[in-house]
Tab-separated table of C-alpha atoms in Angstrom:
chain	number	residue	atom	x	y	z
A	1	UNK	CA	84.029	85.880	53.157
A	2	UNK	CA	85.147	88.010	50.068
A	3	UNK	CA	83.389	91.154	51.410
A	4	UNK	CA	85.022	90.990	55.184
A	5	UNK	CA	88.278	89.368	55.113
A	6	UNK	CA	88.808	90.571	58.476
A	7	UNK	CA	87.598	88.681	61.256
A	8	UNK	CA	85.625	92.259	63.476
A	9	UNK	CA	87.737	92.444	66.452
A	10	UNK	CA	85.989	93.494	70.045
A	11	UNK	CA	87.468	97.184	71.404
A	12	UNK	CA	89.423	94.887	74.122
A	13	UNK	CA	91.556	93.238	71.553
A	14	UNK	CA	92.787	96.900	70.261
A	15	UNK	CA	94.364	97.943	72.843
A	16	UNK	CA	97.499	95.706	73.412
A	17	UNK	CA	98.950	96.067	76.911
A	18	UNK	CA	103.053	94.299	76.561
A	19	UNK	CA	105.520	93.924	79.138
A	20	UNK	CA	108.958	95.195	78.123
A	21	UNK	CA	110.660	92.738	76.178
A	22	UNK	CA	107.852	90.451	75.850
A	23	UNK	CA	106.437	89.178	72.536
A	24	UNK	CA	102.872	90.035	71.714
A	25	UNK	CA	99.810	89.185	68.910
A	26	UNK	CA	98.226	91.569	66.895
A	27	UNK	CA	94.975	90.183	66.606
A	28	UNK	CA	94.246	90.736	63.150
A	29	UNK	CA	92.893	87.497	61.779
A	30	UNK	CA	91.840	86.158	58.230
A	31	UNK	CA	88.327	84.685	56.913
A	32	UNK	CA	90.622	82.953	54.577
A	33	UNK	CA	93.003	81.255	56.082
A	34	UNK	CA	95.414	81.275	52.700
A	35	UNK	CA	95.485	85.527	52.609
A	36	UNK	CA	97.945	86.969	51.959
A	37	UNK	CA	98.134	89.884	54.603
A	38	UNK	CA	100.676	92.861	55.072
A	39	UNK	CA	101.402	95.040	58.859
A	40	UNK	CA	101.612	98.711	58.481
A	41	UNK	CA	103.046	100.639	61.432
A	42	UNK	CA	102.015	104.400	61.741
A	43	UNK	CA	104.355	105.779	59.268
A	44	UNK	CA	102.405	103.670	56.722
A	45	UNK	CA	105.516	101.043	56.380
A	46	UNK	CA	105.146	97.538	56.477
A	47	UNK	CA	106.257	95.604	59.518
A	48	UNK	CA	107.711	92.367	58.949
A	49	UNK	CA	106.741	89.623	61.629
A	50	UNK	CA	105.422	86.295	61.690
A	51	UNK	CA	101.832	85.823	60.690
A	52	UNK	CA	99.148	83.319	61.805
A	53	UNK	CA	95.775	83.236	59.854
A	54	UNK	CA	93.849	82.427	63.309
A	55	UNK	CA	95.974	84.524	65.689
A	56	UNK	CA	97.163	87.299	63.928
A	57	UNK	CA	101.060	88.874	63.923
A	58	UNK	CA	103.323	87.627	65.929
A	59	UNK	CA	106.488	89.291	67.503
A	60	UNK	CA	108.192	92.341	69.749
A	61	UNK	CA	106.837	95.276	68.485
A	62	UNK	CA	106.838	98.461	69.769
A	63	UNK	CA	105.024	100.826	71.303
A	64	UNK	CA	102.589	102.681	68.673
A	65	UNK	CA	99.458	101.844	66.177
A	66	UNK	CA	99.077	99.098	63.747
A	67	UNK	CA	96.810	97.968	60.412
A	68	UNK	CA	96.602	95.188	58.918
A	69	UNK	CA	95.579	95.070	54.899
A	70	UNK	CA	95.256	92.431	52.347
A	71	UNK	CA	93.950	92.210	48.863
A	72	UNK	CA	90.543	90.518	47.872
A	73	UNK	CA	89.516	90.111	44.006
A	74	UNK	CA	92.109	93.577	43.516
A	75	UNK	CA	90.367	95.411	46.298
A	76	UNK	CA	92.307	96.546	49.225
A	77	UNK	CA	90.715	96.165	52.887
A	78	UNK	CA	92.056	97.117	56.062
A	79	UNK	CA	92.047	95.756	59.179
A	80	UNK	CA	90.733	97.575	62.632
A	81	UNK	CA	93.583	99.698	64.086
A	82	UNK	CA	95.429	97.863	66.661
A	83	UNK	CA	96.901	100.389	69.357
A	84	UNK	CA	100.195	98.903	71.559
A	85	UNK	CA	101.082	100.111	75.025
A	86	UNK	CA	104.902	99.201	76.571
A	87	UNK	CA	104.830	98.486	80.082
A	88	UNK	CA	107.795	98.501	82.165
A	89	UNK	CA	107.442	95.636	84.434
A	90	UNK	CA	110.864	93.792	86.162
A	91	UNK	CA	110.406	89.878	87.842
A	92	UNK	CA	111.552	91.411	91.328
A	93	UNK	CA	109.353	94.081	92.850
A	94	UNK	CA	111.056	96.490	94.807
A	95	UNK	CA	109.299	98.237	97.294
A	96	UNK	CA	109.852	101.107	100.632
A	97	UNK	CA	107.864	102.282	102.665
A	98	UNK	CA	108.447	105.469	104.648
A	99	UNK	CA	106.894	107.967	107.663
A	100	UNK	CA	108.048	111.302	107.925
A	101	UNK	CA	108.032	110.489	112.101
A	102	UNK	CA	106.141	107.888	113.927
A	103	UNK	CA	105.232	109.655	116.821
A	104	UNK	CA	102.582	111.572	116.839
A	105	UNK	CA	99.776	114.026	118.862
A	106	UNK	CA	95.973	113.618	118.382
A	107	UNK	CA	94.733	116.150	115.687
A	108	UNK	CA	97.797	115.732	113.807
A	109	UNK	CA	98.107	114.842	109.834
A	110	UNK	CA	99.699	110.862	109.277
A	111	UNK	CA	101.833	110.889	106.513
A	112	UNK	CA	103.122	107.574	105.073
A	113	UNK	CA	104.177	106.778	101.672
A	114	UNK	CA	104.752	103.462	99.661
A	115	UNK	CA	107.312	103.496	96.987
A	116	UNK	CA	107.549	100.856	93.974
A	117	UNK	CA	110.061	101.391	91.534
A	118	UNK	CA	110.608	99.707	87.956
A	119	UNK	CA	107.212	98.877	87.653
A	120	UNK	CA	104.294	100.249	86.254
A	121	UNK	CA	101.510	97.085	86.259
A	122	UNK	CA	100.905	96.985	90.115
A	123	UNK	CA	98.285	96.378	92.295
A	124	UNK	CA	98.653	97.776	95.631
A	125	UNK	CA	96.624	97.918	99.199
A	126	UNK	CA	96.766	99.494	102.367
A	127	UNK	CA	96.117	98.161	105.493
A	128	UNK	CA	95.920	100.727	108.411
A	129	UNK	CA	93.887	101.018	111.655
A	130	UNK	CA	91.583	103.299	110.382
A	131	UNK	CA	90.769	101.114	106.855
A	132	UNK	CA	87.554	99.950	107.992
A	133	UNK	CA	86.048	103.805	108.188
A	134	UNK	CA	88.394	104.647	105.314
A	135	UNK	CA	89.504	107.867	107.120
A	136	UNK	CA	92.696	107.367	104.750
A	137	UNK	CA	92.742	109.688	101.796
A	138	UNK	CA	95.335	108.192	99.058
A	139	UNK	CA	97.227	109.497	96.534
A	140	UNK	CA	99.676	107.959	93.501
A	141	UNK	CA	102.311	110.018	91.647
A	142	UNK	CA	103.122	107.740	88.869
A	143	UNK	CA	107.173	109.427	88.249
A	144	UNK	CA	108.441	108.265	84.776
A	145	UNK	CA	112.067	110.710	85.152
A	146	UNK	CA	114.756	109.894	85.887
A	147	UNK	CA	113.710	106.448	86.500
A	148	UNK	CA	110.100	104.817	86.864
A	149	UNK	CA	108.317	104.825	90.144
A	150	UNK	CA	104.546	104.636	91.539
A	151	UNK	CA	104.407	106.966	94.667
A	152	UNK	CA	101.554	105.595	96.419
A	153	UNK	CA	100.718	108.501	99.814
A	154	UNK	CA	98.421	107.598	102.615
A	155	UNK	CA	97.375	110.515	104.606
A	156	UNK	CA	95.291	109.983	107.560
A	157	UNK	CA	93.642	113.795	108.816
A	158	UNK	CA	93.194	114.906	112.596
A	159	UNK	CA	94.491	111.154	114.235
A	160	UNK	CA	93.277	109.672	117.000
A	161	UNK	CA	94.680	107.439	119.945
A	162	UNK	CA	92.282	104.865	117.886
A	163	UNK	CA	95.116	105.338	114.667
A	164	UNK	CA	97.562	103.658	116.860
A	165	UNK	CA	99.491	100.582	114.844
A	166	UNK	CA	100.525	98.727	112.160
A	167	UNK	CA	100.910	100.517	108.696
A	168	UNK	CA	101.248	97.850	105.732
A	169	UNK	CA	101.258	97.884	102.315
A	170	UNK	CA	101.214	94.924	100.395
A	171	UNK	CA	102.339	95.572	96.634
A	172	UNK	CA	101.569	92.907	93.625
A	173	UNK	CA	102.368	92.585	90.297
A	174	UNK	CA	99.703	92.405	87.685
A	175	UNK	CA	101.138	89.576	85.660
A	176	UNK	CA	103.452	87.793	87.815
A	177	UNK	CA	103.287	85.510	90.810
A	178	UNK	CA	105.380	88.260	92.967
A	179	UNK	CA	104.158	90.154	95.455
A	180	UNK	CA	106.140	92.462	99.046
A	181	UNK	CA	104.991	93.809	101.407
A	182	UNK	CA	106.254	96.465	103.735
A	183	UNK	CA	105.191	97.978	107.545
A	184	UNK	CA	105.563	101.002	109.874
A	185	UNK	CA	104.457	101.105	113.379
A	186	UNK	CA	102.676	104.721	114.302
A	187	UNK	CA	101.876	106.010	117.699
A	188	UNK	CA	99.449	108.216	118.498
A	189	UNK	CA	99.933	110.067	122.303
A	190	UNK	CA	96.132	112.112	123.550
A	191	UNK	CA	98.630	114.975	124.186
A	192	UNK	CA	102.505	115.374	124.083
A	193	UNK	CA	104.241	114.738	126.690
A	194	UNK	CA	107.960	115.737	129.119
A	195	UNK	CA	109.592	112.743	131.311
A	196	UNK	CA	112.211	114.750	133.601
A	197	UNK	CA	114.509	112.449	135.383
A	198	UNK	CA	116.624	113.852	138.154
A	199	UNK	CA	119.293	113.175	138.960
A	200	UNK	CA	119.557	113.507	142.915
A	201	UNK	CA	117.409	112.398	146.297
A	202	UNK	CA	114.356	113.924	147.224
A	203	UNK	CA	116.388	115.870	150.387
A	204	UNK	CA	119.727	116.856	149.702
A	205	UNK	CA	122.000	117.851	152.150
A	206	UNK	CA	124.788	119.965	151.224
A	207	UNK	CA	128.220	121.680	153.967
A	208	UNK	CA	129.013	125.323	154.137
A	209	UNK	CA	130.574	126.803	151.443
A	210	UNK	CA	130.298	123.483	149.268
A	211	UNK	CA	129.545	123.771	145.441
A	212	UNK	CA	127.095	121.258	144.850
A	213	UNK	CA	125.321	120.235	140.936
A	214	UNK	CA	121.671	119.082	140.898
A	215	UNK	CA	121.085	117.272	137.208
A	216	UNK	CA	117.752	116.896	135.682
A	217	UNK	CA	117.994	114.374	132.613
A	218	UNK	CA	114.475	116.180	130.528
A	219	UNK	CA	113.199	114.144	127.713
């Protein structure tokens, strides 16, 4: 088609979401599968890459926008403009999970917080008592300096004996078969609580004159 060399693309295909290091298409494909067709990069210079009339460009590009132009009967068209996003995303998925304490009193705040680092296409859930009435309020801090981590914070308001157990979160990558998982165990006490020990018989018998220690071991 002389008046729309370009194939239309759909909004989805602009926006190009690439692993680090991985190779990527530029969707910008011919009606004529003999065109001769040119990349531009946002400083209006051409790109050189591999071209395929029914897939488009071909190649490790970076991050930034991208047109694609040929010339039809000495008229120059342009293509859509093709936007590229670098993820950083690493085969292993390391994870940690952390609680400020584990103990705690009813009415108090739960605090725990699940770390992923070098990667920024995860997926992750919680699993906590208190899911099922999502009484958990969660946050994520996505920290890009000095190194990339997703701070994922769970923060369960004015516990319960009921908040008792197992805190889990299961992290997976968007891409890749890999997922981890990590758990804390949180207790929950009606009201604190002092265990004295001592350290001597109910009756105590003691001579005249005789220096005598009573111990009490208080936890």
């Amino acid at each position: 088609d002389p008046d729309l060399p370009f194939v239309p693309s759909i909004p989805e295909d602009q926006f190009i979401l690439v692993e680090e290091g991985d190779p990527t298409v530029i969707p910008c494909r011919t009606s004529d599968p003999n065109a001769q067709v040119t990349l531009i990069n946002s400083l209006d210079k051409a790109v050189y890459a591999f071209y395929d009339s029914k897939q488009g460009f071909i190649g490790n590009f970076p991050a930034g926008s991208y047109t694609c132009k040929t010339t039809v009967k000495g008229m120059e068209f342009k293509s859509d403009e093709f936007l590229i996003y670098i993820l950083r995303a690493t085969s292993q998925l390391p994870v940690e999970i952390e609680a400020l304490k584990t103990v705690y009193k009813t009415g108090e705040t739960i605090v725990v917080t699940c770390v992923v680092f070098d990667n920024e296409v995860v997926n992750l859930q919680w699993n906590y008592p208190g899911k099922v009435k999502e009484k958990g309020l969660i946050k994520l801090d996505d920290i890009k300096v000095p190194s990339q981590k997703l701070v994922y914070t769970l923060t369960i308001p004015e516990a319960s004996v009921k908040d008792t157990g197992d805190y889990e979160c299961t992290a997976r990558h968007a891409t890749k078969e890999v997922k981890e998982n990590k758990k804390v165990v949180i207790t929950v006490h009606d009201k604190g609580f002092v265990h004295l020990e001592p350290q001597f018989s109910p009756l105590e018998a003691v001579n005249l004159h005789e220096v005598k220690n009573f111990v009490v071991d208080v936890q």
